[in-house]
CSV table of C-alpha atoms in Angstrom, one decimal:
chain,number,residue,atom,x,y,z
A,1,UNK,CA,0.0,0.0,0.0
A,2,UNK,CA,2.1,2.9,-1.3
A,3,UNK,CA,1.9,6.2,0.4
A,4,UNK,CA,-0.1,4.9,3.3
A,5,UNK,CA,1.6,4.8,6.8
A,6,UNK,CA,2.2,1.4,8.3
A,7,UNK,CA,-0.1,1.9,11.1
A,8,UNK,CA,-3.0,3.1,8.9
A,9,UNK,CA,-2.3,0.2,6.4
A,10,UNK,CA,-2.4,-2.3,9.2
A,11,UNK,CA,-5.6,-0.9,10.5
A,12,UNK,CA,-7.2,-0.9,7.0
A,13,UNK,CA,-6.0,-4.5,6.4
A,14,UNK,CA,-7.4,-5.6,9.8
A,15,UNK,CA,-10.7,-3.8,9.0
A,16,UNK,CA,-10.9,-5.6,5.7
A,17,UNK,CA,-10.3,-8.9,7.3
A,18,UNK,CA,-12.9,-8.3,9.9
A,19,UNK,CA,-15.5,-7.3,7.3
A,20,UNK,CA,-14.7,-10.3,5.2
A,21,UNK,CA,-15.2,-12.5,8.2
A,22,UNK,CA,-18.5,-10.9,9.0
A,23,UNK,CA,-19.7,-11.2,5.4
A,24,UNK,CA,-19.1,-14.9,5.5
A,25,UNK,CA,-20.8,-15.4,8.8
A,26,UNK,CA,-24.6,-16.2,8.4
A,27,UNK,CA,-27.0,-14.5,10.8
A,28,UNK,CA,-28.6,-16.7,13.4
A,29,UNK,CA,-32.2,-17.5,12.8
A,30,UNK,CA,-34.7,-16.1,15.2
A,31,UNK,CA,-36.1,-19.1,17.0
A,32,UNK,CA,-39.6,-17.6,17.6
A,33,UNK,CA,-40.0,-16.6,14.0
A,34,UNK,CA,-41.2,-20.1,12.9
A,35,UNK,CA,-44.0,-20.2,15.6
A,36,UNK,CA,-45.2,-16.6,15.2
A,37,UNK,CA,-47.4,-17.2,12.1
A,38,UNK,CA,-49.1,-20.1,13.9
A,39,UNK,CA,-49.8,-18.0,16.9
A,40,UNK,CA,-51.7,-15.5,14.6
A,41,UNK,CA,-53.4,-18.3,12.7
A,42,UNK,CA,-54.5,-20.2,15.9
A,43,UNK,CA,-57.9,-18.4,16.4
A,44,UNK,CA,-58.9,-18.9,12.7
A,45,UNK,CA,-57.7,-22.5,12.8
A,46,UNK,CA,-59.8,-23.2,16.0
A,47,UNK,CA,-63.0,-21.7,14.4
A,48,UNK,CA,-62.4,-23.6,11.2
A,49,UNK,CA,-61.8,-26.8,13.1
A,50,UNK,CA,-65.1,-26.4,14.9
A,51,UNK,CA,-67.1,-25.5,11.7
A,52,UNK,CA,-65.5,-27.9,9.2
A,53,UNK,CA,-63.5,-30.6,10.8
A,54,UNK,CA,-66.0,-32.0,13.3
A,55,UNK,CA,-69.0,-31.9,10.7
A,56,UNK,CA,-66.9,-33.6,8.2
A,57,UNK,CA,-65.9,-36.3,10.7
A,58,UNK,CA,-69.5,-36.9,11.6
A,59,UNK,CA,-70.4,-37.0,7.9
A,60,UNK,CA,-67.8,-39.7,7.3
A,61,UNK,CA,-68.7,-41.6,10.4
A,62,UNK,CA,-72.4,-41.9,9.5
A,63,UNK,CA,-71.5,-43.0,6.0
A,64,UNK,CA,-70.0,-46.1,7.5
A,65,UNK,CA,-72.9,-46.9,9.8
A,66,UNK,CA,-76.4,-48.1,9.5
A,67,UNK,CA,-78.2,-45.0,10.3
A,68,UNK,CA,-81.9,-44.7,9.5
A,69,UNK,CA,-84.9,-43.3,11.3
A,70,UNK,CA,-84.9,-46.3,13.6
A,71,UNK,CA,-81.4,-45.4,14.8
A,72,UNK,CA,-82.2,-41.7,15.0
A,73,UNK,CA,-85.2,-42.4,17.3
A,74,UNK,CA,-83.1,-44.7,19.4
A,75,UNK,CA,-85.2,-47.8,18.6
A,76,UNK,CA,-82.3,-49.9,17.2
A,77,UNK,CA,-78.6,-49.7,17.8
A,78,UNK,CA,-76.3,-48.5,15.1
A,79,UNK,CA,-74.2,-51.1,13.4
A,80,UNK,CA,-71.0,-50.7,11.4
A,81,UNK,CA,-71.5,-51.3,7.7
A,82,UNK,CA,-68.0,-50.6,6.4
A,83,UNK,CA,-68.1,-49.8,2.8
A,84,UNK,CA,-71.5,-51.3,2.4
A,85,UNK,CA,-73.2,-48.0,2.0
A,86,UNK,CA,-70.7,-47.0,-0.8
A,87,UNK,CA,-71.2,-50.4,-2.5
A,88,UNK,CA,-74.9,-49.9,-2.5
A,89,UNK,CA,-74.5,-46.3,-3.7
A,90,UNK,CA,-72.1,-47.2,-6.5
A,91,UNK,CA,-74.3,-50.1,-7.5
A,92,UNK,CA,-77.3,-47.9,-8.0
A,93,UNK,CA,-77.8,-46.8,-11.6
A,94,UNK,CA,-79.7,-43.7,-10.5
A,95,UNK,CA,-76.6,-42.4,-8.7
A,96,UNK,CA,-74.5,-42.5,-11.9
A,97,UNK,CA,-77.3,-40.8,-13.9
A,98,UNK,CA,-77.5,-38.0,-11.3
A,99,UNK,CA,-73.7,-37.7,-11.2
A,100,UNK,CA,-73.5,-37.4,-14.9
A,101,UNK,CA,-76.3,-34.8,-15.0
A,102,UNK,CA,-74.6,-32.9,-12.2
A,103,UNK,CA,-71.2,-32.8,-14.1
A,104,UNK,CA,-72.9,-31.7,-17.3
A,105,UNK,CA,-75.1,-29.1,-15.6
A,106,UNK,CA,-72.1,-27.7,-13.6
A,107,UNK,CA,-69.9,-27.5,-16.7
A,108,UNK,CA,-72.7,-25.6,-18.7
A,109,UNK,CA,-73.1,-23.2,-15.8
A,110,UNK,CA,-69.4,-22.6,-15.5
A,111,UNK,CA,-68.9,-21.9,-19.2
A,112,UNK,CA,-72.0,-19.7,-19.4
A,113,UNK,CA,-71.0,-17.7,-16.3
A,114,UNK,CA,-67.4,-17.2,-17.5
A,115,UNK,CA,-68.6,-16.1,-21.0
A,116,UNK,CA,-71.1,-13.6,-19.7
A,117,UNK,CA,-68.9,-12.3,-16.9
A,118,UNK,CA,-65.9,-11.8,-19.1
A,119,UNK,CA,-67.9,-10.2,-21.9
A,120,UNK,CA,-69.5,-7.7,-19.5
A,121,UNK,CA,-66.1,-7.0,-17.9
A,122,UNK,CA,-64.7,-6.1,-21.3
A,123,UNK,CA,-67.9,-4.0,-21.9
A,124,UNK,CA,-67.2,-2.1,-18.6
A,125,UNK,CA,-63.9,-0.9,-20.0
A,126,UNK,CA,-65.6,0.5,-23.1
A,127,UNK,CA,-68.5,2.5,-21.7
A,128,UNK,CA,-68.6,5.8,-19.8
A,129,UNK,CA,-68.8,6.3,-16.1
A,130,UNK,CA,-72.6,6.4,-15.7
A,131,UNK,CA,-73.5,3.2,-17.7
A,132,UNK,CA,-70.6,1.5,-16.0
A,133,UNK,CA,-71.9,2.4,-12.5
A,134,UNK,CA,-75.4,1.3,-13.5
A,135,UNK,CA,-74.2,-2.1,-14.8
A,136,UNK,CA,-72.0,-2.6,-11.7
A,137,UNK,CA,-74.9,-1.8,-9.4
A,138,UNK,CA,-77.3,-4.1,-11.3
A,139,UNK,CA,-74.7,-6.9,-11.2
A,140,UNK,CA,-74.0,-6.5,-7.5
A,141,UNK,CA,-77.8,-6.4,-6.9
A,142,UNK,CA,-78.1,-9.7,-8.6
A,143,UNK,CA,-75.2,-11.1,-6.7
A,144,UNK,CA,-76.6,-10.0,-3.3
A,145,UNK,CA,-80.1,-11.4,-3.9
A,146,UNK,CA,-80.8,-14.5,-1.8
A,147,UNK,CA,-81.0,-17.7,-3.8
A,148,UNK,CA,-84.6,-18.5,-2.7
A,149,UNK,CA,-85.8,-15.0,-3.7
A,150,UNK,CA,-84.1,-15.1,-7.0
A,151,UNK,CA,-85.4,-18.5,-7.8
A,152,UNK,CA,-89.0,-17.4,-6.9
A,153,UNK,CA,-88.7,-14.3,-9.1
A,154,UNK,CA,-87.5,-16.3,-12.0
A,155,UNK,CA,-90.3,-18.8,-11.6
A,156,UNK,CA,-92.8,-15.9,-11.7
A,157,UNK,CA,-91.1,-14.5,-14.9
A,158,UNK,CA,-91.4,-17.8,-16.6
A,159,UNK,CA,-94.8,-18.7,-15.2
A,160,UNK,CA,-97.0,-20.3,-17.9
A,161,UNK,CA,-100.1,-18.3,-16.9
A,162,UNK,CA,-98.9,-15.0,-15.6
A,163,UNK,CA,-95.2,-14.8,-16.6
A,164,UNK,CA,-94.2,-12.0,-19.0
A,165,UNK,CA,-91.6,-14.1,-20.8
A,166,UNK,CA,-94.1,-16.4,-22.4
A,167,UNK,CA,-96.2,-13.5,-23.6
A,168,UNK,CA,-93.2,-11.7,-25.1
A,169,UNK,CA,-92.1,-14.9,-26.8
A,170,UNK,CA,-95.6,-16.0,-27.8
A,171,UNK,CA,-95.3,-19.4,-26.1
A,172,UNK,CA,-98.8,-19.3,-24.6
A,173,UNK,CA,-99.1,-21.5,-21.5
A,174,UNK,CA,-95.8,-23.4,-22.1
A,175,UNK,CA,-94.4,-24.8,-18.8
A,176,UNK,CA,-90.7,-24.4,-18.6
A,177,UNK,CA,-90.4,-26.7,-15.6
A,178,UNK,CA,-92.3,-29.6,-17.2
A,179,UNK,CA,-89.6,-30.9,-19.6
A,180,UNK,CA,-86.2,-32.0,-18.3
A,181,UNK,CA,-84.0,-29.9,-20.5
A,182,UNK,CA,-86.1,-26.8,-20.3
A,183,UNK,CA,-86.2,-27.0,-16.6
A,184,UNK,CA,-82.4,-27.4,-16.5
A,185,UNK,CA,-82.1,-24.4,-18.9
A,186,UNK,CA,-84.3,-22.2,-16.7
A,187,UNK,CA,-82.2,-23.1,-13.6
A,188,UNK,CA,-79.0,-22.5,-15.6
A,189,UNK,CA,-80.2,-19.0,-16.5
A,190,UNK,CA,-80.9,-18.2,-12.9
A,191,UNK,CA,-77.5,-19.6,-11.7
A,192,UNK,CA,-75.7,-17.5,-14.3
A,193,UNK,CA,-77.7,-14.5,-13.4
A,194,UNK,CA,-76.6,-14.6,-9.7
A,195,UNK,CA,-73.0,-15.8,-10.5
A,196,UNK,CA,-71.7,-13.6,-13.3
A,197,UNK,CA,-71.2,-10.5,-11.2
A,198,UNK,CA,-68.3,-12.1,-9.3
A,199,UNK,CA,-66.6,-13.0,-12.6
A,200,UNK,CA,-67.4,-9.6,-14.0
A,201,UNK,CA,-66.0,-7.6,-11.1
A,202,UNK,CA,-62.9,-9.8,-10.7
A,203,UNK,CA,-62.0,-9.8,-14.4
A,204,UNK,CA,-62.7,-6.1,-14.7
A,205,UNK,CA,-60.2,-5.4,-11.9
A,206,UNK,CA,-57.7,-7.5,-13.6
A,207,UNK,CA,-58.2,-5.8,-17.0
A,208,UNK,CA,-57.8,-2.4,-15.3
A,209,UNK,CA,-54.4,-3.5,-14.0
A,210,UNK,CA,-53.1,-4.3,-17.5
A,211,UNK,CA,-50.9,-1.4,-18.8
A,212,UNK,CA,-52.9,0.7,-21.4
A,213,UNK,CA,-49.8,0.8,-23.6
A,214,UNK,CA,-50.1,-2.9,-24.2
A,215,UNK,CA,-53.7,-2.6,-25.4
A,216,UNK,CA,-52.9,0.5,-27.5
A,217,UNK,CA,-50.0,-1.3,-29.2
A,218,UNK,CA,-52.3,-4.3,-30.0
A,219,UNK,CA,-55.0,-2.0,-31.5
A,220,UNK,CA,-52.4,-0.1,-33.6
A,221,UNK,CA,-51.2,-3.4,-35.0
A,222,UNK,CA,-54.7,-3.9,-36.3
A,223,UNK,CA,-55.9,-6.6,-33.8
A,224,UNK,CA,-59.6,-7.0,-33.3
A,225,UNK,CA,-61.2,-7.0,-29.9
A,226,UNK,CA,-61.5,-10.7,-29.9
A,227,UNK,CA,-57.8,-11.1,-30.9
A,228,UNK,CA,-56.8,-8.6,-28.2
A,229,UNK,CA,-58.7,-10.7,-25.7
A,230,UNK,CA,-57.5,-14.0,-26.9
A,231,UNK,CA,-53.8,-13.1,-27.5
A,232,UNK,CA,-53.2,-10.3,-25.0
A,233,UNK,CA,-55.7,-10.1,-22.1
A,234,UNK,CA,-56.4,-13.8,-21.6
A,235,UNK,CA,-52.7,-14.8,-21.1
A,236,UNK,CA,-52.1,-11.8,-18.8
A,237,UNK,CA,-55.3,-12.6,-16.8
A,238,UNK,CA,-54.6,-16.3,-16.6
A,239,UNK,CA,-54.1,-16.4,-12.8
A,240,UNK,CA,-57.4,-14.6,-12.3
A,241,UNK,CA,-59.2,-16.7,-14.8
A,242,UNK,CA,-58.0,-19.9,-13.0
A,243,UNK,CA,-59.3,-18.5,-9.7
A,244,UNK,CA,-62.8,-17.6,-10.9
A,245,UNK,CA,-63.0,-20.9,-12.9
A,246,UNK,CA,-62.3,-23.1,-10.0
A,247,UNK,CA,-64.6,-21.2,-7.7
A,248,UNK,CA,-67.3,-21.3,-10.2
A,249,UNK,CA,-66.8,-25.1,-10.5
A,250,UNK,CA,-67.2,-25.4,-6.7
A,251,UNK,CA,-70.2,-23.3,-6.5
A,252,UNK,CA,-72.1,-24.7,-9.5
A,253,UNK,CA,-71.3,-28.3,-8.6
A,254,UNK,CA,-73.0,-28.1,-5.3
A,255,UNK,CA,-76.1,-26.1,-6.4
A,256,UNK,CA,-79.1,-27.0,-4.2
A,257,UNK,CA,-81.5,-24.1,-3.7
A,258,UNK,CA,-82.1,-23.2,-7.3
A,259,UNK,CA,-82.8,-26.8,-8.3
A,260,UNK,CA,-84.9,-27.5,-5.2
A,261,UNK,CA,-87.1,-24.4,-5.5
A,262,UNK,CA,-87.4,-24.1,-9.2
A,263,UNK,CA,-88.1,-27.8,-10.0
A,264,UNK,CA,-90.1,-28.5,-6.8
A,265,UNK,CA,-87.5,-30.9,-5.3
A,266,UNK,CA,-85.9,-32.3,-8.4
A,267,UNK,CA,-88.5,-32.3,-11.2
A,268,UNK,CA,-91.0,-34.8,-12.3
A,269,UNK,CA,-89.9,-38.3,-11.4
A,270,UNK,CA,-86.5,-36.9,-10.4
A,271,UNK,CA,-85.6,-35.8,-13.9
A,272,UNK,CA,-83.8,-32.7,-12.7
A,273,UNK,CA,-81.9,-34.2,-9.7
A,274,UNK,CA,-78.3,-33.1,-9.0
A,275,UNK,CA,-76.1,-34.7,-6.3
A,276,UNK,CA,-76.9,-32.2,-3.5
A,277,UNK,CA,-80.7,-32.6,-4.0
A,278,UNK,CA,-80.2,-36.3,-4.4
A,279,UNK,CA,-78.4,-36.5,-1.1
A,280,UNK,CA,-81.2,-34.5,0.6
A,281,UNK,CA,-83.8,-36.8,-0.7
A,282,UNK,CA,-82.0,-39.9,0.4
A,283,UNK,CA,-81.2,-38.5,3.9
A,284,UNK,CA,-84.4,-36.7,4.8
A,285,UNK,CA,-87.1,-37.8,2.4
A,286,UNK,CA,-86.2,-41.5,2.6
A,287,UNK,CA,-84.6,-41.4,6.1
A,288,UNK,CA,-81.5,-43.2,4.6
A,289,UNK,CA,-79.1,-40.9,6.4
A,290,UNK,CA,-76.1,-43.3,5.7
A,291,UNK,CA,-76.6,-43.1,2.0
A,292,UNK,CA,-77.1,-39.3,2.1
A,293,UNK,CA,-73.9,-39.0,4.1
A,294,UNK,CA,-72.1,-41.2,1.5
A,295,UNK,CA,-73.2,-39.0,-1.3
A,296,UNK,CA,-71.9,-36.0,0.7
A,297,UNK,CA,-68.5,-37.7,1.2
A,298,UNK,CA,-68.3,-38.4,-2.6
A,299,UNK,CA,-69.0,-34.8,-3.3
A,300,UNK,CA,-66.4,-33.7,-0.8
A,301,UNK,CA,-63.8,-35.9,-2.5
A,302,UNK,CA,-64.6,-34.6,-5.9
A,303,UNK,CA,-64.4,-31.0,-4.7
A,304,UNK,CA,-61.1,-31.7,-2.9
A,305,UNK,CA,-59.8,-33.1,-6.2
A,306,UNK,CA,-60.8,-29.9,-8.0
A,307,UNK,CA,-59.2,-27.8,-5.3
A,308,UNK,CA,-55.9,-29.8,-5.6
A,309,UNK,CA,-55.9,-29.2,-9.3
A,310,UNK,CA,-56.6,-25.5,-8.6
A,311,UNK,CA,-53.6,-25.3,-6.2
A,312,UNK,CA,-51.4,-27.2,-8.7
A,313,UNK,CA,-52.3,-24.7,-11.4
A,314,UNK,CA,-51.6,-21.8,-9.2
A,315,UNK,CA,-48.3,-23.2,-8.2
A,316,UNK,CA,-47.4,-23.7,-11.9
A,317,UNK,CA,-48.5,-20.2,-12.6
A,318,UNK,CA,-46.2,-18.9,-9.9
A,319,UNK,CA,-43.2,-20.9,-11.3
A,320,UNK,CA,-43.8,-19.6,-14.8
A,321,UNK,CA,-44.0,-16.0,-13.6
């Protein structure tokens, strides 16, 4: 070290050595840091445990027992059936018919809800403030309407005698709830009506977060609105679309109120049954609580599988980003 006194050079060299040693020394982890998040989560975990874990445990337990009205009234002791209830359920052709109808109906509801919600979200970005506010209030009003109230209103709108829809379409006294497919269509319209606001608001918030320069560049390149959505917006909104899709699948797969109210408990001869209504009929109408619980467990496993797929997709999205 030229031009530096020996004492100063030694001090500098000593300071460099000390700094080098400190830089190689890793800080000690705080022992309480790993337990701190669990302390904050403990109240929520206790509440969730009481509201979810115990009912699910009881549901699974009853599905393995012989539990009918006789056992409920205490007249006969409960006996362990093992997988006998599941074998009886899977051997029933009506169960598979209802399961197929539930999957098809839920898929149609999800696709229709996403289509309407995404289209209206794009429309919100194209209209002025007053129409946008009116559309948002109308959508939130539909979302906030209770399922029983909304189903009753839709029945009145499509009533064969007094409904305005039949008069406008010139259908006379046509009954929408008499046929299987027309009844499912009517329920689908009501489900989409009360579900699209969530998709609309969520996707609209995602679109507003996209930089305007990206959309302007695509428009200057001559891309149509559909091409901008398919090639620009949809890839950028993929995490949001995954969230609303999976949540729509969960909501529409376990539809109960709309089917029960609008088809009077599942339609003529059970032609409009879905799994939730089918489980209700088995458990409470037929007093076969074990079979109703088994159907609930099957639904729970299906929705858990959908949730795992959802988490896997989110993890993959995070790795790609």
